[in-house]
XYZ file of C-alpha atoms in Angstrom:
768
model
C 86.925 124.268 92.695
C 87.682 127.521 92.126
C 86.964 129.306 88.056
C 89.502 132.684 89.424
C 89.003 133.287 85.106
C 90.854 135.589 83.557
C 92.818 137.902 85.376
C 94.859 138.401 81.820
C 92.148 140.716 80.825
C 93.195 143.410 83.395
C 93.291 146.879 81.998
C 96.201 147.272 82.672
C 97.927 145.040 80.842
C 96.307 145.636 77.985
C 96.113 149.211 77.844
C 100.679 149.228 78.291
C 100.185 146.877 76.098
C 98.332 148.888 73.477
C 99.693 152.870 73.840
C 103.568 150.683 74.011
C 102.255 149.364 70.752
C 101.221 152.669 69.542
C 103.629 154.734 71.215
C 106.637 154.117 68.988
C 104.995 152.951 65.875
C 104.106 156.514 65.933
C 108.264 157.768 65.512
C 108.874 155.510 64.023
C 105.693 154.530 61.525
C 107.481 151.712 60.661
C 109.870 148.568 61.960
C 110.175 145.763 62.730
C 111.604 145.587 66.417
C 111.157 148.689 68.408
C 112.101 148.324 72.802
C 111.464 150.388 75.032
C 112.035 150.570 79.133
C 109.650 147.089 79.795
C 108.671 145.879 76.172
C 109.614 145.275 73.769
C 107.508 144.452 70.579
C 108.703 143.026 67.126
C 106.734 142.550 63.585
C 107.011 141.755 60.046
C 105.122 144.781 59.755
C 103.930 148.080 61.714
C 102.196 150.421 60.087
C 99.794 153.715 61.049
C 97.916 154.940 59.063
C 95.755 158.601 59.767
C 92.158 158.553 57.886
C 91.052 156.009 60.127
C 93.666 156.402 63.057
C 94.223 153.246 63.117
C 98.463 151.328 64.247
C 98.445 148.067 62.664
C 101.011 145.757 62.815
C 101.248 142.392 60.790
C 103.040 138.906 60.938
C 104.167 137.079 63.524
C 103.406 139.588 66.498
C 105.203 139.370 69.800
C 105.094 141.719 72.535
C 106.947 140.381 75.839
C 106.633 142.688 79.471
C 109.831 142.473 80.789
C 110.368 143.611 84.627
C 113.873 144.937 86.311
C 114.599 143.247 89.120
C 115.786 145.618 92.699
C 120.401 145.113 91.589
C 121.647 143.285 94.468
C 122.860 144.419 97.833
C 126.027 145.124 98.245
C 128.190 143.202 100.742
C 131.690 144.693 102.217
C 134.961 143.383 100.294
C 137.284 140.974 102.347
C 140.668 142.570 100.288
C 142.853 143.845 102.855
C 146.175 146.491 102.310
C 149.382 144.271 104.021
C 149.363 147.072 106.311
C 145.859 146.573 107.455
C 146.777 142.675 108.097
C 149.821 143.376 110.011
C 148.555 146.261 112.442
C 145.266 144.365 113.086
C 142.726 147.177 111.232
C 139.069 146.673 110.293
C 139.492 147.450 106.581
C 138.447 150.364 105.514
C 134.924 149.637 103.159
C 133.781 152.308 101.345
C 129.683 152.875 101.168
C 128.137 152.467 98.258
C 125.795 155.446 96.661
C 122.825 154.522 94.321
C 125.532 155.792 92.115
C 127.735 153.076 91.766
C 124.888 150.824 91.553
C 123.931 152.574 88.758
C 127.442 152.947 86.888
C 128.284 149.464 88.658
C 125.767 146.683 87.591
C 124.034 146.207 84.239
C 120.185 146.010 84.272
C 118.543 142.394 85.418
C 114.892 141.870 83.868
C 112.451 138.979 84.135
C 109.740 138.310 81.706
C 106.371 139.462 83.032
C 104.197 139.157 79.735
C 104.369 137.725 76.721
C 101.013 138.299 73.905
C 101.649 136.882 70.655
C 99.980 137.074 67.309
C 99.343 136.996 63.077
C 97.462 140.195 62.554
C 96.517 143.237 65.148
C 95.156 146.571 64.133
C 94.678 150.277 67.154
C 92.030 152.018 66.272
C 93.017 155.368 67.058
C 89.667 157.122 67.363
C 87.497 154.386 69.301
C 89.571 153.352 71.581
C 90.227 149.526 70.526
C 92.247 146.646 69.444
C 91.506 143.494 67.116
C 93.041 140.667 66.821
C 93.415 137.433 64.768
C 95.080 134.031 63.718
C 97.048 132.416 66.533
C 96.858 134.928 69.756
C 97.848 134.320 72.936
C 99.134 136.139 76.558
C 100.888 134.351 78.444
C 101.694 134.878 82.082
C 103.200 133.528 85.494
C 100.213 132.251 86.284
C 97.761 131.439 83.836
C 97.609 131.008 79.187
C 94.947 132.410 76.845
C 94.384 131.388 73.810
C 91.964 132.595 71.480
C 91.550 133.139 66.768
C 90.909 135.832 67.236
C 89.719 139.033 69.813
C 87.809 142.440 70.558
C 89.147 145.231 73.255
C 87.394 148.368 73.664
C 90.302 149.879 76.657
C 87.633 152.823 76.689
C 84.850 150.320 78.402
C 87.192 148.018 79.755
C 85.035 144.691 77.837
C 86.733 142.482 75.589
C 85.391 139.727 72.793
C 87.327 136.370 71.725
C 86.009 133.664 69.563
C 87.675 129.816 70.393
C 88.857 130.561 73.343
C 90.806 128.308 75.806
C 92.031 129.635 79.531
C 94.256 127.848 81.420
C 94.870 128.993 84.138
C 98.018 127.355 86.850
C 96.514 127.302 90.553
C 93.433 124.479 90.681
C 95.281 123.992 86.644
C 91.625 125.583 85.712
C 91.235 124.664 82.452
C 88.268 126.821 80.399
C 87.447 126.907 77.061
C 84.650 128.357 75.020
C 83.253 129.127 71.469
C 83.265 132.702 72.564
C 84.364 134.297 76.147
C 83.271 137.778 77.025
C 84.232 139.644 79.576
C 81.234 142.253 80.081
C 82.598 144.169 83.012
C 85.116 144.849 85.246
C 85.019 141.029 86.776
C 82.551 139.489 85.216
C 82.339 136.597 82.222
C 80.756 134.908 79.814
C 81.125 131.850 77.744
C 79.425 130.910 74.969
C 78.700 126.689 74.395
C 81.435 126.170 76.620
C 82.908 124.187 79.191
C 85.287 123.601 82.502
C 87.229 121.097 83.955
C 90.065 121.613 87.781
C 92.605 120.136 86.652
C 95.392 120.124 84.107
C 94.331 119.122 79.610
C 97.058 118.325 77.625
C 95.918 119.612 74.721
C 94.225 118.444 72.174
C 92.649 115.742 74.472
C 89.284 115.066 75.543
C 89.057 116.633 78.967
C 87.938 113.073 80.979
C 85.057 115.248 83.215
C 83.715 118.705 82.774
C 81.259 120.892 82.847
C 80.165 121.954 79.988
C 77.131 125.087 79.175
C 75.481 127.044 76.073
C 75.737 129.879 78.384
C 77.968 130.680 81.319
C 78.057 134.368 82.803
C 81.371 134.157 85.160
C 82.337 137.172 88.147
C 85.591 136.486 89.547
C 85.834 135.362 93.597
C 82.335 135.513 93.379
C 80.067 132.246 91.320
C 79.421 131.093 87.331
C 75.116 130.224 86.825
C 75.255 127.215 83.734
C 72.687 127.280 81.984
C 71.665 123.669 80.272
C 74.404 122.981 82.257
C 76.064 118.778 81.669
C 78.091 116.814 83.218
C 80.313 115.173 81.232
C 82.981 111.971 81.192
C 84.726 112.096 78.246
C 82.969 113.931 75.483
C 79.745 111.909 76.389
C 77.355 113.323 78.785
C 75.444 111.500 82.265
C 74.391 114.459 83.648
C 71.410 117.695 82.971
C 69.910 120.360 84.478
C 69.331 123.756 83.261
C 70.720 125.568 85.875
C 73.867 124.969 87.895
C 75.656 127.669 90.523
C 80.159 126.858 90.868
C 81.390 128.416 93.082
C 84.960 130.547 91.348
C 86.887 131.241 93.992
C 90.425 130.512 94.801
C 89.684 130.133 98.667
C 86.723 127.614 100.236
C 83.466 128.536 99.281
C 79.765 128.227 100.937
C 78.183 125.380 98.913
C 77.007 121.624 98.993
C 79.890 119.314 99.179
C 79.682 116.240 96.914
C 77.596 113.305 98.202
C 78.003 110.118 99.772
C 75.764 107.123 99.044
C 75.541 103.662 100.886
C 73.788 100.797 101.169
C 74.402 98.375 104.682
C 71.220 95.462 105.481
C 70.167 97.231 108.779
C 69.938 100.747 107.295
C 69.349 100.028 103.816
C 70.068 103.120 100.993
C 71.352 106.014 102.210
C 72.651 109.278 101.024
C 75.048 112.176 103.220
C 75.346 115.816 101.352
C 76.718 118.128 103.231
C 76.703 121.878 103.292
C 79.502 123.617 103.906
C 80.215 127.477 106.059
C 82.784 128.975 104.877
C 82.798 131.217 108.275
C 85.992 132.541 108.126
C 89.306 132.016 106.915
C 90.087 129.983 109.965
C 87.475 128.776 110.630
C 83.727 126.453 109.593
C 80.889 124.506 109.730
C 79.901 121.361 108.114
C 76.003 120.020 107.659
C 75.991 117.116 107.225
C 72.605 115.609 106.207
C 72.520 111.560 106.502
C 70.142 109.486 105.254
C 69.205 105.710 105.124
C 65.391 103.771 104.308
C 65.258 101.493 107.686
C 67.035 104.191 110.304
C 65.893 108.050 109.346
C 67.832 110.815 109.401
C 70.754 111.602 111.208
C 72.377 114.779 111.413
C 75.270 115.506 111.934
C 77.588 118.761 112.262
C 81.089 119.907 112.671
C 82.514 122.953 113.376
C 86.609 123.526 112.779
C 88.874 126.034 113.787
C 92.211 126.977 113.968
C 94.312 130.143 115.343
C 98.084 128.709 114.537
C 99.565 125.348 113.982
C 98.967 124.750 117.918
C 95.585 126.490 118.367
C 92.837 125.049 117.019
C 89.731 122.249 117.296
C 87.335 120.426 116.051
C 84.052 118.491 116.919
C 81.281 117.019 115.474
C 78.145 115.638 117.147
C 75.504 113.188 114.501
C 72.192 112.171 116.181
C 69.643 109.510 115.587
C 66.240 108.776 116.211
C 67.007 105.310 115.030
C 62.928 103.118 113.170
C 65.029 99.737 114.354
C 65.517 100.157 118.236
C 63.596 100.121 120.613
C 61.757 97.264 119.947
C 64.031 94.642 121.172
C 62.009 91.644 120.301
C 62.313 92.071 116.842
C 64.468 90.386 114.089
C 67.149 93.445 113.991
C 68.007 92.581 118.375
C 68.326 88.769 117.636
C 69.869 89.121 114.661
C 73.229 91.461 116.315
C 72.892 90.191 120.005
C 73.122 93.879 120.364
C 71.963 95.399 123.917
C 70.809 98.658 123.863
C 66.834 99.414 123.613
C 67.349 103.715 123.135
C 65.958 105.020 120.099
C 67.551 108.760 120.463
C 71.961 108.121 119.511
C 74.363 110.123 119.310
C 77.839 110.473 119.064
C 79.933 113.505 120.526
C 83.655 113.782 119.393
C 86.095 117.411 119.541
C 89.360 117.866 120.238
C 91.037 121.270 120.440
C 94.285 122.033 120.904
C 95.911 125.933 123.631
C 98.931 127.020 124.132
C 97.983 130.153 126.790
C 101.032 132.749 127.547
C 103.887 131.539 130.100
C 104.133 128.234 128.527
C 100.671 126.760 129.602
C 99.572 124.309 127.644
C 95.253 122.692 126.891
C 94.060 119.555 125.373
C 90.604 118.848 125.545
C 89.304 115.584 124.356
C 85.886 114.152 124.632
C 83.811 111.585 123.378
C 80.336 111.261 124.102
C 77.913 108.961 122.878
C 74.883 107.090 124.133
C 74.900 103.055 124.107
C 77.879 101.184 123.499
C 76.902 99.947 120.229
C 76.913 103.026 118.247
C 80.533 103.362 117.387
C 80.388 98.855 116.080
C 77.626 100.262 113.618
C 78.639 103.463 112.983
C 81.483 102.473 111.268
C 82.191 103.777 108.000
C 81.402 106.904 105.798
C 81.715 110.652 106.219
C 80.699 110.602 110.149
C 81.312 107.251 110.488
C 84.150 105.968 114.080
C 87.031 105.067 111.044
C 87.363 108.191 109.152
C 86.679 110.430 112.156
C 89.489 108.498 113.847
C 92.127 108.966 111.150
C 90.895 112.990 111.387
C 91.703 113.447 114.931
C 95.162 111.239 114.852
C 95.670 113.043 111.653
C 95.263 116.953 112.881
C 95.996 116.515 116.247
C 98.458 113.547 117.092
C 96.371 111.976 119.538
C 93.067 109.532 118.498
C 90.188 108.199 120.058
C 90.120 104.945 122.059
C 88.684 101.553 120.645
C 85.521 101.824 119.592
C 84.188 99.384 121.665
C 84.926 100.434 124.215
C 82.243 100.845 126.976
C 83.505 103.325 129.225
C 84.707 106.551 127.181
C 87.436 108.895 128.852
C 87.220 112.366 128.728
C 89.879 115.099 129.537
C 90.412 118.937 130.013
C 94.136 119.421 130.803
C 96.754 121.668 131.864
C 100.814 121.791 131.769
C 103.667 123.539 131.695
C 106.761 122.228 132.314
C 110.318 123.643 133.267
C 113.552 121.696 131.960
C 113.216 118.832 133.710
C 110.269 119.254 135.792
C 106.846 119.426 134.956
C 102.970 120.086 136.344
C 100.141 118.218 134.955
C 96.627 119.486 136.071
C 93.362 117.773 134.443
C 88.972 116.636 134.957
C 88.718 113.430 133.618
C 85.105 112.119 133.217
C 83.662 108.991 132.311
C 81.356 108.725 130.073
C 79.892 105.177 130.785
C 78.317 102.594 128.323
C 78.182 99.250 129.421
C 75.687 97.230 129.374
C 75.747 96.350 133.433
C 75.752 99.484 135.398
C 75.038 97.005 138.497
C 78.101 97.790 141.209
C 80.150 100.811 141.208
C 80.278 103.151 138.813
C 83.725 104.298 136.940
C 86.274 107.427 138.719
C 85.662 111.028 138.226
C 88.597 112.656 138.371
C 87.566 116.424 139.567
C 90.322 117.458 139.375
C 94.591 115.369 139.471
C 97.499 117.824 139.262
C 100.930 115.596 138.924
C 103.845 116.895 139.535
C 107.498 114.843 138.375
C 110.466 116.346 138.527
C 115.151 115.203 138.097
C 117.450 118.151 140.158
C 120.840 117.198 140.102
C 122.137 117.956 142.876
C 125.386 120.275 142.463
C 128.061 120.512 145.414
C 126.551 116.744 147.037
C 128.381 114.103 144.773
C 126.893 112.901 141.690
C 123.358 112.778 143.726
C 120.560 113.040 141.446
C 117.004 113.760 143.008
C 113.731 112.870 141.013
C 110.416 112.751 142.377
C 106.579 111.834 141.824
C 104.355 113.373 142.703
C 100.482 113.570 142.908
C 96.951 114.757 144.422
C 93.743 113.055 143.235
C 89.692 113.708 144.247
C 88.391 110.486 142.846
C 84.469 111.306 142.119
C 81.455 108.552 141.283
C 78.385 108.415 141.702
C 77.498 105.053 143.464
C 80.770 103.317 145.467
C 83.813 104.966 147.607
C 85.740 108.038 145.845
C 87.327 110.764 148.080
C 91.926 112.161 147.895
C 94.631 110.996 147.627
C 98.212 112.299 147.972
C 101.246 110.726 146.824
C 104.617 111.679 147.655
C 107.506 109.652 146.314
C 110.958 111.063 146.388
C 114.384 108.854 145.380
C 117.745 109.318 145.230
C 119.991 107.953 142.903
C 123.930 107.899 142.448
C 126.387 105.988 140.872
C 128.632 103.212 142.352
C 131.977 103.790 142.347
C 132.361 100.178 141.226
C 135.219 100.019 138.668
C 135.203 102.786 135.238
C 134.429 99.318 132.882
C 131.386 98.291 134.371
C 128.352 100.736 134.947
C 126.726 100.988 137.804
C 123.548 103.379 139.926
C 121.612 102.928 142.853
C 118.419 104.226 144.251
C 116.521 104.645 146.846
C 113.402 106.238 146.943
C 109.689 106.826 150.089
C 106.376 106.668 149.257
C 104.430 108.348 151.118
C 100.202 108.206 150.739
C 97.953 109.739 152.746
C 93.516 109.258 151.692
C 90.706 110.479 153.174
C 87.742 108.135 151.705
C 84.176 109.504 150.732
C 80.584 107.871 150.349
C 78.999 108.178 147.132
C 75.724 106.722 146.458
C 74.364 104.079 148.980
C 78.216 103.122 149.311
C 78.992 102.308 152.977
C 83.136 102.110 154.176
C 83.795 100.233 156.980
C 86.722 101.706 157.446
C 89.161 104.892 159.221
C 87.627 107.357 156.492
C 91.433 109.024 156.854
C 94.636 106.272 156.135
C 98.346 106.809 155.370
C 100.250 103.879 153.824
C 104.303 104.325 154.298
C 106.669 102.426 152.895
C 110.448 102.327 150.963
C 112.222 100.902 148.051
C 115.599 99.781 146.954
C 116.571 99.852 142.794
C 120.709 98.551 142.036
C 121.979 97.804 138.837
C 124.710 97.114 136.508
C 126.523 96.607 133.517
C 128.537 97.244 130.966
C 128.376 98.466 127.127
C 130.745 96.867 123.995
C 130.725 97.890 120.760
C 132.239 98.105 117.748
C 131.676 98.922 113.800
C 132.255 96.046 111.062
C 132.765 98.141 107.574
C 129.974 97.555 104.385
C 130.322 97.746 101.172
C 126.916 97.984 99.769
C 124.506 100.972 98.891
C 122.585 100.829 102.730
C 125.609 102.553 104.408
C 129.244 102.279 104.289
C 129.994 101.026 108.331
C 126.732 99.177 111.157
C 127.562 99.658 114.917
C 127.123 97.156 117.327
C 126.130 97.949 120.740
C 125.896 94.817 123.150
C 124.283 95.696 126.240
C 124.599 93.484 129.728
C 122.903 94.295 133.538
C 121.368 92.793 136.025
C 118.991 95.119 137.858
C 118.575 94.454 142.251
C 114.731 95.126 143.351
C 113.817 95.425 146.970
C 110.239 96.749 148.006
C 109.119 95.816 152.023
C 105.853 94.062 152.302
C 103.600 96.762 153.963
C 99.567 95.805 154.637
C 97.837 97.737 152.531
C 94.147 96.230 153.683
C 92.383 99.022 154.982
C 93.129 101.036 151.778
C 90.711 102.623 149.047
C 91.562 100.702 145.882
C 91.281 102.959 142.992
C 94.073 102.299 140.989
C 97.289 100.682 140.580
C 99.188 103.355 142.778
C 96.907 102.037 145.670
C 98.339 98.354 146.119
C 102.345 98.017 145.612
C 103.351 94.146 145.812
C 106.105 93.332 147.668
C 109.479 92.987 145.518
C 112.440 90.702 145.800
C 114.490 89.990 142.559
C 116.712 90.296 140.673
C 116.157 91.345 136.994
C 119.056 89.866 134.947
C 118.942 90.826 130.600
C 121.064 91.357 127.851
C 119.946 94.527 125.020
C 121.573 93.706 121.399
C 121.420 97.142 119.277
C 123.058 97.136 115.354
C 122.584 100.975 114.117
C 123.807 101.601 110.655
C 125.715 104.590 109.256
C 126.324 106.835 106.530
C 130.072 107.966 106.903
C 129.376 110.041 110.900
C 125.859 109.852 110.068
C 123.804 107.469 111.708
C 120.540 106.509 109.341
C 118.686 104.365 110.719
C 118.524 101.865 113.573
C 119.329 98.515 111.776
C 118.044 96.190 114.483
C 118.133 96.026 117.971
C 117.229 92.259 119.989
C 116.202 92.729 124.311
C 116.108 89.304 126.367
C 115.761 89.421 129.793
C 114.444 87.264 133.039
C 114.186 87.692 136.712
C 114.679 85.803 139.508
C 112.132 86.010 142.473
C 114.442 85.911 146.299
C 110.603 85.809 147.863
C 109.325 82.896 149.995
C 106.382 82.193 148.708
C 108.064 82.341 145.093
C 110.784 79.197 145.742
C 108.823 76.756 143.855
C 108.900 78.897 141.303
C 111.936 81.667 141.262
C 112.400 82.126 137.266
C 110.067 84.782 135.349
C 109.154 83.406 131.845
C 112.349 84.882 129.481
C 111.027 88.053 127.630
C 112.343 88.025 124.423
C 112.368 91.650 121.928
C 113.411 91.757 118.946
C 113.013 94.408 116.001
C 114.638 94.414 112.525
C 114.852 96.700 110.262
C 116.369 95.741 106.657
C 115.535 98.016 104.824
C 114.668 101.512 105.178
C 110.231 100.714 104.347
C 110.022 96.945 105.689
C 110.187 96.461 109.895
C 110.258 93.400 111.112
C 109.083 93.252 114.776
C 108.808 90.043 117.789
C 107.357 89.827 121.260
C 107.106 86.786 123.468
C 106.537 84.783 126.589
C 108.356 82.252 127.318
C 106.990 79.729 129.776
C 110.116 77.853 132.227
C 108.423 75.264 133.872
C 106.615 73.759 130.598
C 104.316 75.844 129.910
C 106.704 76.571 126.749
C 105.417 80.767 124.456
C 102.630 81.639 126.401
C 102.541 84.894 124.281
C 103.596 85.808 120.700
C 103.562 89.035 118.413
C 104.199 89.383 114.964
C 103.787 91.966 112.418
C 105.636 92.727 109.520
C 105.569 96.039 107.774
C 106.392 97.041 103.896
C 105.514 99.785 101.980
C 107.372 101.447 98.428
C 107.227 104.860 96.730
C 104.912 104.053 94.790
C 102.125 104.308 97.766
C 102.047 100.214 97.913
C 101.597 99.214 101.819
C 101.516 95.874 103.440
C 100.872 95.027 107.467
C 100.693 91.555 108.989
C 100.320 91.266 112.740
C 99.355 88.178 114.988
C 99.278 87.708 118.307
C 98.633 85.286 121.054
C 97.575 85.658 124.387
C 97.336 81.780 126.240
C 96.366 83.856 129.872
C 94.223 85.908 128.145
C 93.051 82.475 125.776
C 93.510 84.606 122.466
C 94.397 84.552 119.301
C 94.364 86.968 115.825
C 95.445 87.899 112.358
C 95.376 90.892 111.395
C 96.123 92.674 108.338
C 96.065 95.890 105.912
C 96.569 95.840 102.117
C 97.343 98.901 100.053
C 98.855 98.171 95.983
C 97.830 99.169 92.337
C 96.703 96.491 90.087
C 96.975 98.692 87.079
C 97.795 102.053 86.875
C 94.477 103.893 87.649
C 93.370 100.383 89.362
C 94.777 100.813 93.461
C 93.310 98.294 96.162
C 92.319 98.500 99.673
C 91.646 95.645 102.160
C 91.835 95.391 105.907
C 90.444 92.545 108.404
C 90.722 91.868 111.818
C 90.173 87.812 112.693
C 89.893 86.004 115.627
C 91.071 82.424 115.431
C 89.599 81.580 118.328
C 86.734 82.633 117.954
C 87.074 81.547 114.430
C 85.527 84.316 113.586
C 86.222 88.108 111.348
C 85.552 90.834 114.232
C 86.100 92.972 110.672
C 86.380 93.297 107.179
C 86.670 96.536 105.005
C 87.925 96.690 101.457
C 88.219 99.159 98.365
C 88.561 99.378 94.849
C 90.000 102.794 93.329
C 90.013 104.327 90.297
C 92.630 107.709 90.388
C 92.352 109.204 87.089
C 94.640 112.710 86.417
C 91.501 114.189 87.304
C 89.224 112.859 89.440
C 88.161 109.593 91.517
C 85.159 106.697 92.299
C 85.748 104.533 95.126
C 83.998 101.046 95.738
C 84.035 100.575 99.692
C 82.227 97.249 101.063
C 83.038 96.347 105.120
C 81.762 93.675 106.417
C 81.305 93.023 110.656
C 78.963 90.263 112.110
C 76.646 92.279 112.829
C 76.120 94.427 108.997
C 77.147 94.472 106.568
C 77.638 97.482 104.252
C 78.210 98.942 100.380
C 79.214 102.942 99.459
C 80.354 104.556 96.739
C 82.314 108.012 97.021
C 83.063 109.989 93.577
C 86.022 113.287 93.510
C 85.841 115.713 90.869
C 89.313 117.674 91.382
C 89.286 120.228 93.795
C 85.631 119.937 93.571
C 85.463 117.097 96.699
C 85.067 117.880 100.283
C 87.227 120.911 102.027
C 88.535 118.329 104.689
C 91.657 118.642 103.371
C 92.014 122.259 102.761
C 94.551 124.195 105.272
C 94.570 127.899 106.687
């Protein structure tokens, strides 16, 4: 929150105001209006007195301070003489001098300050000014209104009665019976209140901090005595003393608490403490407590050097009072598998750009057990909130919370045109319930070099390649080194000017050096080599036609249809003696024809493409292998996407088995959003091979003017169980909001209340 206070009371403004008021009156003694180079001063009556030496202004006093804007830059004219044009000579431009500017340009002024009052007197001997009746001081950033005021110019202090301060930044609104400037940057308010949002004149503030006495230091703190937090005019909380930040920047201090209640954790709260280390670095300490589980502290560190150089690390720890006793009702009801009492989660992401075009990415995800992320999904430090913040800040999210092998990577990337080099270290946080057998593979390190290079001087040939080196390590099992090189040469086929055709031939050589880790035994040779080749050829054509439209969506729609046929061949190579680390180690035999048709509908407004209106892709494979002779046809694969209007999308993907099983997969998703923030999404997934059928949905909509609801659910039809359901009811007022949220899982149900005041909430949303 910011209480930057009363910058309008800076002595320079008041001093200039008073001296300019005194100066012209001293010369003219009485006048209805006086103008200087920077000030316009008008009043019904201006009078100077000798005993005591003073100046009195009466009736409709208006003072306007003006700032002269710099003159516009002179540019060379475009006019040339006929002889210059014929001789193709450059026009001679006369040099512009300051004197020319003064003669040719009228001075332009901009209003900086406007001061009004009904009556004012300036005591020359005491160097004081008094004003009353509709006193106002208006600047670009703030406004002061008062019934009367008194300012000591020598001591740079002043007092305003029945005063109101409205500051544009953060919509600060401050009122008091007396607002007193006690020093250069300090103020005192008697019987006043403050709110950090805009309040229309004559309207009651939706919430405010009221105090019988408040001392405010600009760019410091506001200390309130007998403070009351009020909703409308009703006090709901009292404290004899309260200190809140009065700064425009992020400030160290406590943030608003979060209240949580759940079946397993009981009642709890989280009171974060924010430490603003610098403009680009901060730390947040989370002090979460759960009555039935204990204290779960958390720590968050953030830094931002630039848009591409930033980092965020979070860690939480819990000595869980519920864990350990596997015979307790907690384990019986939840079917959790962890038995550790010390539970933690460390997660981090960082981006950094080095000199020479090198880019780095760091992703850390270390959790104590496979149940942690499922249990602690909600709240400030829960999985859902953390995942959303990482996705928003870095553009990449965490793994699914149910994954029991969490990847941790550090990668370096450099690109040169169409080639790229990537180096990566990968470690696995293994939280599987059953860790028997081989442990997960780590890459220490892996290097990938890929690229495409047109071979100029050799016709239309193009050379492309994928090459990699991997050092596979694991605590238990077979690892080792692998070098894989896969160059490919491609060129168009000169069949017909109406056909798009291309052929590609490639070779693949893979070398292995096998190592044993733990108790694992390798019975084959420790060095292995695999060599194979592959061939691909594609023929297709593209037909296009534009159709005129008569509507608001666009002027025309462009339809492209592309039928194609692709042939792929890879010979059968014996790979039984090779280690198996990932999909690279087993390249299946292939001799098949793929045929299909792609349709694209693009909407145009004039010559500009507005969006893809729709696409439909259908394909099928036909195998020429002997073992597939009985059923050579693959399932028909269909992909459909529609966007009939800007905010409505529809996706459908399916596989249809032609040998009697019918549709074996369905994926249907529809999403719609509105300008005011409503959002609807429904997803249906069916996979016959995995015996899985599920429906997921998200609804976010405004019920009334200030009320909105958010609902999200994941329901397994095949298991007849709701995996997760979240619901929130949010009241959003102009200056505050309150959220009531609940989450259901088969193992727990939690309820949360979050209250937020404008500009008094978490600084997480602040940008550097």
